[in-house]
C-alpha positions in Angstrom: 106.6 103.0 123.5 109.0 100.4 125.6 106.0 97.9 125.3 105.7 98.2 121.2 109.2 98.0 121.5 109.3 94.9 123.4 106.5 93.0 121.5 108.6 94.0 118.1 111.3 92.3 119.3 109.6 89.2 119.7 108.2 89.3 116.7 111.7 89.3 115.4 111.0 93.1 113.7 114.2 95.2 114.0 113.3 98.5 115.0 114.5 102.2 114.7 114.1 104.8 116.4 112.3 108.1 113.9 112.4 111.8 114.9 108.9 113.1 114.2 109.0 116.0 112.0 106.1 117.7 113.9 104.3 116.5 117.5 101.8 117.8 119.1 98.5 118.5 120.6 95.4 120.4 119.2 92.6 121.6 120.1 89.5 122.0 118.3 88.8 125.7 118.4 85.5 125.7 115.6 84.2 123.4 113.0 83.0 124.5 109.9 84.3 127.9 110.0 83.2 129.2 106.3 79.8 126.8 106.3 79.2 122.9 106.0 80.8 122.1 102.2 80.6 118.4 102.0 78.3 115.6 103.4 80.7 113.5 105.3 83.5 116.2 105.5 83.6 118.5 108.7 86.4 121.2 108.1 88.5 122.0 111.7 89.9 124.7 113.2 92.4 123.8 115.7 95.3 125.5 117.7 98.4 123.1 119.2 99.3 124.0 122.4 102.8 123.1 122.1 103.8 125.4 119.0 101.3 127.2 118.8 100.0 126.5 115.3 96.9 127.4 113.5 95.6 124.3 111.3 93.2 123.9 108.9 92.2 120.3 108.8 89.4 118.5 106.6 88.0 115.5 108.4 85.8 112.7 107.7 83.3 111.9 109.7 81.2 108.6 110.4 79.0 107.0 112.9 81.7 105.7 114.5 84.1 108.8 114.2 82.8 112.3 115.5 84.4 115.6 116.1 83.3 118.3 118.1 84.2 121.9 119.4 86.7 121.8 122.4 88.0 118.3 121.6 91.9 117.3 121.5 93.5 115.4 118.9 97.2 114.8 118.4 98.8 115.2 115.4 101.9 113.1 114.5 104.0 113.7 111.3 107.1 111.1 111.1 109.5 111.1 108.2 108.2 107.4 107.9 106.2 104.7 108.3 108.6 101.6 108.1 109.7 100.5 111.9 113.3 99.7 110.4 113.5 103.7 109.8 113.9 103.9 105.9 112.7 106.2 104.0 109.1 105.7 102.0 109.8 104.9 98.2 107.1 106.1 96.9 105.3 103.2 95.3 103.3 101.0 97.0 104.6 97.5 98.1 102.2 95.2 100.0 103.5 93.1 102.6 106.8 93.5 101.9 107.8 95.0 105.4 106.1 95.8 108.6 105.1 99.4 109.3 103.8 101.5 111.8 100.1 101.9 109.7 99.6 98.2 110.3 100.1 98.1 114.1 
């Protein structure tokens, strides 16, 4: 984080500080619980180990992206995506401001 936040800042990006609404880690617990649905969708079933939360989560999978049994992901939810810290309107604006999905 204090690197990002040092190479922001010589980039000239002003940048805020957001509270996550939920952090943590899961861990894949089964895949495909109620049978395979979808071609290149693989349903999880993970448990965090912070919370202890129960997640249903549909992924999609390529080549390059695989899943399996016993594997850890971590899950970030953040009130925003904008590294000056306000709020998402709703519509989408291209290149009008930095944000987090394009570092």
């Amino acid at each position: 984080m204090a690197l990002e936040n040092e190479l922001n800042q010589r980039r000239g990006l002003q940048v805020t500080i957001v509270e996550f609404l939920l952090e943590d880690i899961f861990r894949i617990e089964r895949l495909n619980p109620d049978g395979k649905k979808f071609d290149k969708v693989i349903r999880v079933e993970a448990k965090s180990e912070k919370f202890d939360m129960f997640m249903h989560l549909d992924v999609m999978v390529t080549k390059d992206f695989e899943v399996k049994e016993g594997d850890k992901f971590a899950m970030v939810i953040a009130p925003t995506l904008n590294l000056d810290g306000t709020p998402n309107t709703g519509y989408y604006t291209p290149a009008q401001r930095d944000c987090k999905a394009q570092s």
